[in-house]
XYZ file of C-alpha atoms in Angstrom:
629
model
C -39.106 58.275 42.181
C -41.447 56.589 39.336
C -44.971 57.699 38.973
C -47.800 54.690 38.709
C -51.355 54.890 36.887
C -53.861 52.948 38.548
C -55.348 49.911 36.895
C -54.827 46.346 36.423
C -53.479 45.374 32.656
C -55.510 41.673 32.531
C -55.352 40.243 29.167
C -55.022 42.578 26.632
C -52.904 43.364 23.853
C -50.317 45.818 24.826
C -50.810 49.259 23.855
C -48.269 51.980 23.748
C -49.229 53.495 27.229
C -46.083 56.486 26.888
C -45.403 59.554 24.315
C -41.982 60.557 22.296
C -40.647 64.517 23.739
C -37.948 66.559 22.685
C -37.260 69.638 25.375
C -35.077 72.262 24.112
C -34.557 75.212 25.733
C -31.922 78.459 26.502
C -28.224 76.501 27.287
C -29.295 79.200 30.520
C -32.031 77.011 31.931
C -30.675 73.334 31.338
C -29.726 72.729 34.562
C -33.367 74.001 35.991
C -35.139 71.574 32.957
C -33.168 68.663 34.012
C -33.542 68.610 37.303
C -36.915 69.640 37.516
C -37.099 66.190 34.587
C -34.280 64.038 37.584
C -37.179 65.246 40.097
C -40.138 64.355 38.919
C -38.851 60.768 38.590
C -41.216 60.080 34.916
C -38.928 60.976 32.191
C -36.814 57.894 30.158
C -34.568 59.110 28.685
C -33.818 58.355 24.862
C -31.225 55.049 24.715
C -28.173 54.988 22.972
C -27.566 58.785 22.789
C -25.160 58.648 25.415
C -21.658 60.846 23.795
C -18.666 62.561 25.183
C -20.235 65.596 24.230
C -23.236 65.954 26.325
C -24.719 68.933 27.871
C -21.925 69.927 30.296
C -23.254 72.278 33.640
C -21.093 74.077 35.021
C -20.332 73.781 39.109
C -20.623 70.631 38.490
C -16.540 69.947 39.078
C -14.878 67.209 42.361
C -18.808 66.660 42.565
C -17.547 62.794 42.365
C -14.708 63.264 45.502
C -16.688 64.641 47.609
C -19.310 61.759 47.279
C -16.527 58.713 47.073
C -15.221 60.766 50.666
C -18.990 61.237 52.640
C -19.657 57.457 51.294
C -16.890 56.556 52.785
C -17.712 57.647 56.322
C -20.594 57.042 56.168
C -20.092 53.160 55.630
C -17.643 53.801 58.442
C -20.064 55.615 60.999
C -23.575 53.808 60.520
C -23.708 51.207 62.204
C -23.025 53.021 65.544
C -25.870 54.851 64.373
C -28.617 52.106 63.725
C -32.898 52.558 65.077
C -32.796 55.432 64.969
C -34.778 58.113 62.407
C -32.906 60.823 60.022
C -35.530 63.588 59.443
C -36.217 65.441 56.173
C -33.992 68.391 54.993
C -33.973 71.069 52.320
C -32.378 70.562 49.126
C -29.261 73.817 49.322
C -27.988 75.243 46.342
C -24.923 73.315 44.669
C -22.406 76.318 46.163
C -23.590 76.148 49.371
C -23.959 72.095 49.441
C -19.943 71.356 48.650
C -19.197 73.661 51.792
C -21.429 71.842 53.873
C -20.603 68.731 52.731
C -16.576 70.035 53.410
C -18.012 71.495 56.428
C -19.047 68.238 57.819
C -16.052 66.115 56.572
C -13.483 68.916 58.683
C -15.844 67.943 62.281
C -16.250 64.502 61.122
C -12.030 64.313 61.328
C -12.218 66.656 64.363
C -14.211 64.557 66.451
C -15.588 61.709 64.911
C -12.636 59.776 62.757
C -10.913 60.735 66.263
C -13.332 58.811 68.819
C -13.291 55.935 66.721
C -9.215 56.165 66.614
C -9.539 56.180 70.760
C -11.638 53.223 70.826
C -9.557 51.448 68.352
C -6.271 51.567 70.490
C -8.247 51.594 73.503
C -9.469 47.813 72.636
C -6.103 47.135 71.265
C -4.497 47.528 74.605
C -7.456 45.733 76.112
C -5.975 42.490 73.916
C -3.099 43.059 75.287
C -4.421 42.581 79.173
C -6.275 40.376 78.223
C -3.285 37.942 76.197
C -0.437 38.841 79.454
C -4.021 37.918 82.014
C -4.086 34.481 80.556
C -0.311 33.867 80.598
C -0.692 34.644 83.535
C -3.148 32.318 84.610
C -1.792 29.260 83.226
C 1.084 29.166 84.395
C 1.175 26.695 87.422
C 3.583 28.593 89.541
C 3.556 31.475 91.813
C 6.700 32.828 91.459
C 8.341 36.721 91.367
C 9.008 38.028 87.980
C 11.161 40.504 89.216
C 14.070 37.969 90.476
C 14.173 36.941 86.620
C 14.565 40.122 85.372
C 17.516 40.968 86.370
C 20.815 42.292 84.497
C 22.661 39.432 84.546
C 19.743 37.137 83.550
C 18.026 36.387 79.590
C 14.826 35.506 79.831
C 11.950 33.958 76.332
C 8.319 33.836 77.263
C 6.624 31.695 74.773
C 4.346 28.842 74.649
C 4.917 24.844 72.110
C 3.164 22.191 72.070
C 2.357 20.571 75.521
C 3.564 17.137 73.184
C 6.717 18.492 73.378
C 7.342 20.319 77.160
C 9.803 16.765 77.988
C 12.074 16.748 74.828
C 12.550 20.806 75.938
C 13.438 19.971 79.540
C 15.699 17.104 78.847
C 17.449 19.045 76.360
C 17.458 22.740 78.915
C 19.251 19.860 81.748
C 21.551 18.832 79.183
C 23.221 21.400 77.648
C 22.133 24.209 79.882
C 22.319 22.691 83.412
C 21.981 26.354 84.890
C 18.556 27.663 84.048
C 15.017 28.272 85.408
C 11.510 26.909 83.909
C 8.373 27.952 84.716
C 5.748 26.413 82.722
C 1.333 25.492 82.315
C -1.020 24.344 80.862
C -3.664 26.272 78.245
C -6.440 23.963 77.492
C -5.877 23.795 73.446
C -3.177 21.439 73.447
C -0.104 24.523 74.668
C 2.007 25.405 77.052
C 2.928 28.333 78.386
C 6.769 28.956 79.604
C 8.706 30.934 81.071
C 12.593 30.203 80.836
C 15.353 31.841 82.401
C 19.805 31.734 81.259
C 22.384 33.394 82.305
C 22.730 36.654 79.574
C 26.274 34.475 77.639
C 23.822 31.630 77.504
C 21.212 33.928 75.938
C 22.392 32.975 71.657
C 22.144 28.748 72.508
C 18.516 29.544 74.708
C 17.060 30.835 71.662
C 18.979 28.181 69.090
C 17.005 25.474 71.252
C 14.162 27.119 71.188
C 13.436 27.262 67.510
C 13.901 23.229 67.688
C 11.045 22.633 69.910
C 8.517 24.649 67.980
C 8.344 27.690 70.528
C 7.054 31.349 69.762
C 7.640 34.052 71.992
C 5.046 35.871 73.677
C 4.964 39.387 75.493
C 6.189 39.386 78.408
C 4.032 41.563 81.462
C 6.295 44.388 82.208
C 5.287 44.200 85.560
C 7.399 43.150 88.862
C 6.245 41.038 91.849
C 4.382 37.350 92.328
C 2.928 35.484 89.349
C -0.817 35.965 91.769
C -0.295 39.673 92.079
C -0.111 40.386 88.476
C -2.276 38.686 87.437
C -4.725 41.678 90.038
C -3.282 44.200 88.548
C -3.505 42.861 85.535
C -7.409 42.363 86.055
C -8.039 45.487 87.621
C -6.752 46.940 84.602
C -8.540 45.761 82.109
C -11.623 46.957 84.586
C -10.887 49.896 83.769
C -10.293 49.778 80.033
C -13.536 48.262 80.408
C -15.172 51.482 81.631
C -13.148 53.950 79.359
C -13.950 51.978 76.111
C -17.681 52.310 77.669
C -17.296 55.825 77.911
C -15.681 56.111 74.998
C -17.805 54.912 72.825
C -21.163 56.486 74.556
C -18.845 60.112 73.647
C -18.972 58.400 69.845
C -22.639 57.791 69.505
C -23.520 61.123 70.847
C -21.060 62.832 68.264
C -22.520 60.672 65.378
C -25.656 61.046 66.558
C -25.254 64.897 66.094
C -23.225 63.992 62.669
C -25.270 60.808 61.257
C -28.817 62.924 60.162
C -27.085 66.291 58.418
C -24.124 63.929 56.733
C -26.607 61.017 55.041
C -28.754 64.178 54.006
C -25.936 65.943 51.843
C -24.768 62.884 50.535
C -28.035 61.894 48.722
C -28.208 65.797 47.762
C -24.582 65.832 46.333
C -26.456 62.147 45.036
C -28.974 63.803 43.679
C -26.811 66.775 41.499
C -24.816 63.722 39.884
C -27.239 62.196 38.663
C -29.002 65.577 36.773
C -24.708 65.246 35.719
C -25.635 61.914 34.371
C -29.023 63.283 32.364
C -27.306 65.746 30.759
C -24.924 62.796 29.030
C -28.044 61.782 27.404
C -28.893 65.832 25.994
C -27.233 67.639 23.540
C -26.945 71.689 22.776
C -25.079 74.251 20.906
C -24.135 77.921 21.237
C -26.966 79.593 23.041
C -29.448 76.169 23.532
C -29.581 72.539 24.447
C -32.438 69.896 23.568
C -33.085 66.190 24.895
C -35.264 63.628 23.903
C -37.080 60.688 25.561
C -39.999 59.272 27.137
C -42.741 60.297 29.305
C -46.549 58.272 30.405
C -48.747 59.385 28.101
C -50.920 59.969 31.897
C -48.102 62.002 33.448
C -47.686 65.219 30.053
C -49.955 67.327 31.354
C -46.964 66.933 34.948
C -44.232 67.040 32.889
C -45.409 70.261 30.875
C -46.313 71.951 34.169
C -42.723 71.451 34.829
C -41.817 72.841 31.900
C -43.299 76.227 32.821
C -42.148 76.841 35.861
C -38.874 77.798 33.462
C -38.264 80.665 31.535
C -38.286 79.906 27.958
C -38.153 75.672 27.825
C -40.701 73.975 24.646
C -41.708 69.950 25.428
C -42.516 68.996 21.574
C -43.860 65.386 20.631
C -42.118 64.273 17.273
C -44.055 61.240 15.295
C -42.412 57.686 16.282
C -42.965 53.978 15.442
C -44.572 52.464 18.631
C -42.510 49.572 18.303
C -39.402 51.927 19.452
C -41.260 53.006 22.647
C -39.879 51.664 26.158
C -42.983 49.372 27.381
C -44.807 51.092 30.704
C -48.208 48.575 31.504
C -49.111 48.854 34.806
C -50.722 46.288 37.010
C -52.703 45.488 40.091
C -50.819 44.970 43.929
C -51.821 41.165 42.817
C -50.094 40.474 39.756
C -47.268 42.971 39.589
C -44.561 41.268 41.590
C -45.167 38.806 38.831
C -44.033 40.580 36.761
C -40.115 40.573 37.704
C -40.874 36.658 36.315
C -41.249 37.824 32.732
C -39.224 40.324 33.102
C -36.144 37.729 32.734
C -37.030 37.997 29.349
C -37.695 40.983 28.811
C -41.608 43.322 28.732
C -44.294 42.151 26.047
C -43.690 44.010 23.074
C -46.683 46.398 21.431
C -49.744 44.021 20.002
C -48.980 41.060 21.906
C -50.880 39.835 25.213
C -48.934 40.142 27.904
C -48.954 36.936 30.695
C -48.542 38.909 34.278
C -52.031 38.017 35.093
C -51.606 34.317 34.401
C -48.868 34.157 35.635
C -50.327 35.283 39.124
C -52.753 32.424 39.118
C -50.463 29.633 37.585
C -46.724 30.241 39.551
C -47.715 29.904 42.824
C -49.596 26.724 41.894
C -46.643 25.108 39.841
C -44.305 26.376 43.315
C -46.411 24.993 46.092
C -47.172 21.705 43.980
C -44.225 20.922 43.728
C -43.616 21.696 47.737
C -46.373 19.853 48.392
C -45.432 20.325 51.981
C -47.063 22.015 55.467
C -43.920 22.730 56.861
C -41.812 23.763 54.477
C -45.008 26.257 53.508
C -44.693 27.233 56.768
C -41.426 28.274 57.176
C -41.408 29.906 53.282
C -44.397 31.880 54.094
C -42.771 32.950 57.976
C -39.373 34.373 55.880
C -41.297 36.367 53.904
C -43.071 38.038 55.920
C -40.648 38.228 58.335
C -37.678 38.704 56.492
C -39.165 40.342 54.134
C -36.304 43.271 53.375
C -33.674 40.279 53.148
C -35.318 38.623 50.999
C -36.251 41.457 48.813
C -32.266 42.540 48.752
C -31.314 38.919 47.873
C -33.425 37.951 45.046
C -33.063 41.891 44.194
C -29.026 41.685 44.019
C -28.868 38.162 42.050
C -31.354 38.865 39.475
C -32.072 42.619 38.930
C -33.871 45.726 40.660
C -37.416 44.321 38.565
C -36.878 41.530 41.624
C -37.617 44.222 44.794
C -40.442 42.949 45.971
C -40.323 39.745 45.437
C -41.267 38.507 48.664
C -44.544 38.541 47.715
C -44.239 35.820 45.457
C -42.827 33.401 48.210
C -45.688 34.444 50.259
C -47.713 33.466 47.296
C -46.653 30.547 47.226
C -45.565 29.424 50.624
C -49.323 29.473 50.891
C -49.895 27.261 47.923
C -47.389 25.351 49.141
C -49.266 24.579 52.853
C -52.543 24.121 50.878
C -51.301 20.947 48.565
C -49.022 19.806 51.767
C -52.808 19.288 53.059
C -53.761 17.647 49.926
C -50.634 15.243 50.153
C -51.034 14.965 53.796
C -47.113 15.468 54.247
C -45.611 17.969 57.220
C -41.216 17.677 57.018
C -41.889 14.428 55.059
C -43.958 11.852 56.744
C -43.006 13.222 60.384
C -47.015 13.647 61.330
C -47.793 9.670 59.568
C -50.953 8.817 61.154
C -51.675 12.778 62.987
C -52.558 14.082 58.533
C -53.986 11.806 56.252
C -54.315 12.858 52.406
C -56.931 14.322 51.111
C -55.813 12.969 47.715
C -53.075 10.672 47.674
C -48.923 9.775 49.115
C -46.490 11.175 46.849
C -44.429 8.800 47.350
C -47.245 5.952 47.387
C -49.262 7.614 44.432
C -46.834 8.009 41.255
C -48.525 7.375 38.729
C -50.775 9.566 39.459
C -48.921 12.665 40.351
C -47.141 12.146 36.787
C -50.726 12.091 34.886
C -51.317 15.079 36.656
C -48.474 16.757 35.487
C -49.095 15.434 32.374
C -52.634 16.931 32.677
C -52.149 20.298 34.133
C -48.910 20.162 31.386
C -51.359 19.828 28.144
C -53.883 22.159 29.576
C -51.309 25.025 30.548
C -49.379 25.183 26.863
C -53.083 24.787 25.190
C -54.189 28.061 26.849
C -50.460 28.975 25.592
C -52.050 27.828 21.842
C -55.211 29.933 22.672
C -53.381 33.329 23.575
C -51.750 32.951 20.158
C -54.634 32.584 18.660
C -56.142 35.818 20.096
C -52.990 37.966 19.409
C -53.313 36.284 15.526
C -56.619 36.236 15.464
C -56.245 41.096 15.696
C -53.847 40.740 12.106
C -55.179 37.523 10.303
C -58.391 35.348 10.682
C -57.370 32.759 8.626
C -53.890 32.020 9.619
C -55.016 32.381 13.686
C -57.449 29.733 12.230
C -55.246 27.181 9.715
C -52.355 28.262 11.086
C -52.738 28.189 15.004
C -55.783 26.020 15.182
C -53.640 22.397 13.318
C -52.337 22.483 16.770
C -55.753 21.981 18.083
C -56.308 19.585 15.324
C -53.407 17.729 16.464
C -54.357 17.237 19.385
C -57.253 15.045 18.056
C -55.758 13.358 15.757
C -53.746 12.708 19.256
C -57.895 11.528 20.899
C -58.950 10.161 17.971
C -55.823 7.219 17.814
C -56.717 6.492 20.983
C -60.015 5.639 21.314
C -59.463 3.760 18.113
C -60.346 5.418 15.261
C -57.702 5.295 12.308
C -58.389 6.331 9.703
C -60.575 9.412 10.961
C -57.420 10.520 12.780
C -54.634 10.095 10.001
C -57.239 11.522 7.866
C -57.221 15.556 10.047
C -53.459 14.425 10.624
C -53.150 14.710 7.182
C -55.363 18.258 6.866
C -53.207 19.356 10.050
C -49.745 19.115 8.885
C -50.685 20.728 5.337
C -52.530 23.637 7.195
C -49.221 23.932 10.088
C -47.283 23.196 6.841
C -48.888 26.551 4.949
C -49.374 29.254 7.511
C -46.850 28.146 10.175
C -44.195 27.235 8.079
C -41.614 23.959 7.382
C -40.537 25.435 10.902
C -43.893 24.813 12.271
C -43.977 21.097 11.404
C -40.459 20.438 13.137
C -41.905 21.663 16.189
C -44.640 18.785 16.133
C -41.901 16.799 18.048
C -41.132 19.521 20.921
C -44.957 20.133 22.103
C -44.892 16.353 22.708
C -41.672 17.285 24.895
C -43.087 20.115 26.425
C -45.727 18.057 27.935
C -42.869 15.360 28.967
C -41.127 18.479 31.187
C -44.075 18.964 32.500
C -43.347 15.845 34.513
C -40.867 18.012 36.679
C -43.852 18.844 38.883
C -43.722 15.241 40.301
C -40.165 14.874 39.594
C -39.070 18.262 42.232
C -41.768 16.818 44.133
C -40.734 13.341 44.847
C -37.685 14.648 44.982
C -38.653 16.772 47.760
C -40.535 14.670 49.975
C -37.343 11.226 49.639
C -35.315 13.330 50.842
C -37.311 15.151 53.953
C -37.814 10.798 54.510
C -34.746 9.976 54.284
C -34.009 13.303 56.923
C -36.862 12.081 59.807
C -35.246 7.950 58.852
C -31.593 9.071 59.797
C -32.766 11.437 62.645
C -34.563 8.173 64.048
C -31.198 6.024 63.757
C -29.346 8.349 65.470
C -30.676 8.714 68.840
C -31.676 12.103 71.056
C -29.090 14.686 70.311
C -27.374 13.687 67.357
C -31.220 13.069 65.442
C -32.762 16.517 66.758
C -28.753 17.845 64.726
C -30.000 15.729 61.360
C -33.432 16.706 61.993
C -32.928 20.359 62.024
C -29.920 19.894 59.342
C -31.231 18.411 56.943
C -34.355 20.132 56.874
C -33.171 23.438 56.793
C -31.006 21.985 53.391
C -34.403 20.929 51.806
C -35.658 24.002 52.613
C -33.100 25.841 50.275
C -34.044 23.521 47.927
C -37.399 23.357 48.309
C -37.323 27.128 47.458
C -34.830 27.313 45.140
C -36.041 24.098 42.871
C -40.128 25.348 42.382
C -38.569 28.978 42.219
C -36.261 27.424 38.976
C -38.155 25.241 37.688
C -41.521 27.018 37.697
C -39.555 30.171 35.910
C -38.508 27.733 32.665
C -41.985 26.417 31.979
C -43.408 29.665 32.208
C -40.756 31.642 30.163
C -39.704 28.725 28.292
C -42.564 26.396 27.335
C -45.350 28.702 28.204
C -44.629 31.381 27.173
C -43.101 29.735 23.871
C -45.959 28.711 22.160
C -46.853 33.168 21.555
C -45.015 35.264 23.872
C -42.025 37.996 22.101
C -40.789 40.181 23.986
C -39.990 43.631 23.673
C -35.651 45.101 23.458
C -36.860 47.489 26.728
C -38.539 48.810 30.058
C -39.980 52.230 30.731
C -36.930 52.835 33.064
C -38.312 56.872 34.264
C -34.622 58.391 35.508
C -34.575 59.674 38.914
C -33.607 60.693 42.324
C -32.992 59.599 45.688
C -35.869 61.628 47.845
C -35.322 59.764 51.207
C -33.800 61.944 53.352
C -34.012 65.268 51.591
C -37.848 66.983 50.580
C -38.823 66.055 46.922
C -39.071 69.757 45.556
C -37.312 70.161 42.786
C -33.287 70.575 42.653
C -31.671 74.805 41.208
C -28.434 74.864 41.019
C -27.804 78.272 39.541
C-alpha cells in the first residue's frame, strides 16, 4: 500500500516530490529485491518500459492457472462465509504455497463441492415435490390415480388456458367418448387436468391436445386418492427441507474451516504474480538486473534500508527532467476526496497551482446550491454515511480508483444541500410550505435574483481562476502577468465604465486591454474574449438545475395530492426517488464541468501521469516481504 506523507498542500505551485532511482544487482537477488519493492508499496516503475523481454523469475509457472481456480472457488463458497473474520496468515515460500494451493483445491473438491452438489440436488428434488403438490392441490376431484394407471389406459397430465377447457371437453366427447378427464383451476388463468383414454387412442389424444395449447406436466409417481397423495407429498417436502437444512449446516461448517486458508493462499499467489508483473519493467543481462522508477523523496531512506537486506543490490539516483516525473501530492483529510474530481483531467503539472483546496470549498457549495432542498440533502447525507462502501465502490467502478473515497464528497455536499434548503425554504419541494419559510427567497418565485446570483458567482469564480493564472505567470514573467493576464481584469473594468455611462474612458480602456492581450496572450487570447462571457453564462446552470429540481418536486407533490391516499404515497415515493437520483447526478456533472472547464480553463495545465506505486494486498496476509527463493 502507498505510504502517504503527513501535511496538506495548499495553494502553492506543485513541486517535484519524487526522486528517480535505478535499482541494480546480481540476477540471483532479483526476486528478493522486486518482492521487497512490491511489498513496500512505495515504488512507481518507469512507464513505457514493458516488453516481452522483461526479467524472468523462476518458479512462476502455473501461477495464473491456480489463481483462476481459487478465485472461482472463493466466489462460489464466499456467500456461505459472510460476516466472519479471516485471521492474518504468514506468507509461505512459493514452493510450499503451490503445494498448499493444490491441497486446498483437492480438499474443496472432496468436501465442499460435493456438499454443494448435494444441496443443489436436494433443492431440485424439493422443487419437483412442490410442483407435484401444486398439481394435486389444484385438482378439484378426489379420485384414486391408481385407477388411471392401468396397462390398458394412457393418461396425459398437463395444463392449458382455462378459457380453452370447455372446447377441449366438447372435442373429447365428440371424438373420444370413452375418456376420463379430471380438471382443476389454477389462479393464473391456467387449468390442470388428467385425461385418460384407452391405450389404442393415445395418438389421437396427443394430436387433439396439441391443438388446444396443452402443456404436459409431471405425473406424481404414486397411487391412491389425490388427497392422500397430497398429504404424502407434504410429508416428503418437510422431510426434504429438514435434510436440506442439515446439508446447509454441514456446508457452512466445511466452508468455515476451508475459506480462511483459501482466501489467504489466493492473496499470496496474487502477490507473487504481482511481482511477476513488476519484473516486466526490469531488464537483465547474463549476470545482473536493473529497474528504473520513482519513489517519494520522503521514502528514499526506507527504500535504501529495504535494499540493504539483499546481497549486492545498489540504488542510484540519475538526473531527470521534473516534467517527466509522476505527480505526487499530499492533501489533508478534508481536501483529499476532492482530488478525485481533478483526477478526471489529470494531476497539476510541475510549477502549476493545485486547485484541490479550492474545489473542497466551492464544489460542495455549487452542488448544494443546485440541490437546495433539506429533504434531498438529508437523504444524500444519510446515503453517504450508511452506504459509504457501496457508493465508493459504485463511483470507483464508473469513474476510476481515484473515486474510492467519493462518499466524503457526497457527505459534505449533502450538508451544503441542507443549508441551501433552509435558505430556499424547500423540503421535498413545497411539502413543508407554511412550516419552513425561505431565509433568502423561494427559487420558483425568485428566478431573477437566482439567475443574477449565479452570474455573480460565475464572475467571482472565473476571476479567482484568472488570479491564480496571474500568480503562476508572475513566477516566470512579471511583465506577462501584469500586462497579459492583467488585461482580462481591465476588460471587466470596461464593462463597469460602460455600465456607469463612461463611454469614452471605457473605449480607451478597451483599446489598451485588447492591445496588451494581443501582444502577450496572442490572437487566441483576443478570440477568447467572447468565450469569457460565455463562461459567465455557463454558471447560469447553477440556477437552471436548481429550478428544474424544484419544479419536478413541486410537480410530484401536485400529482400526489390529486391521486388519492395510497396512489398519492406511491407517486411521492417514486417521483421523489427519481428526483433524488437526478439531484445527485446533475449537480455532480455540472459542478465538475464548471470547475474543470470554465474555472480550470483559465489556469490549469494537467500533468502526464499520477504517482501510482506498485503494491500488493495485505488484507489476509502479513505485510512482510515475500521471499521467493
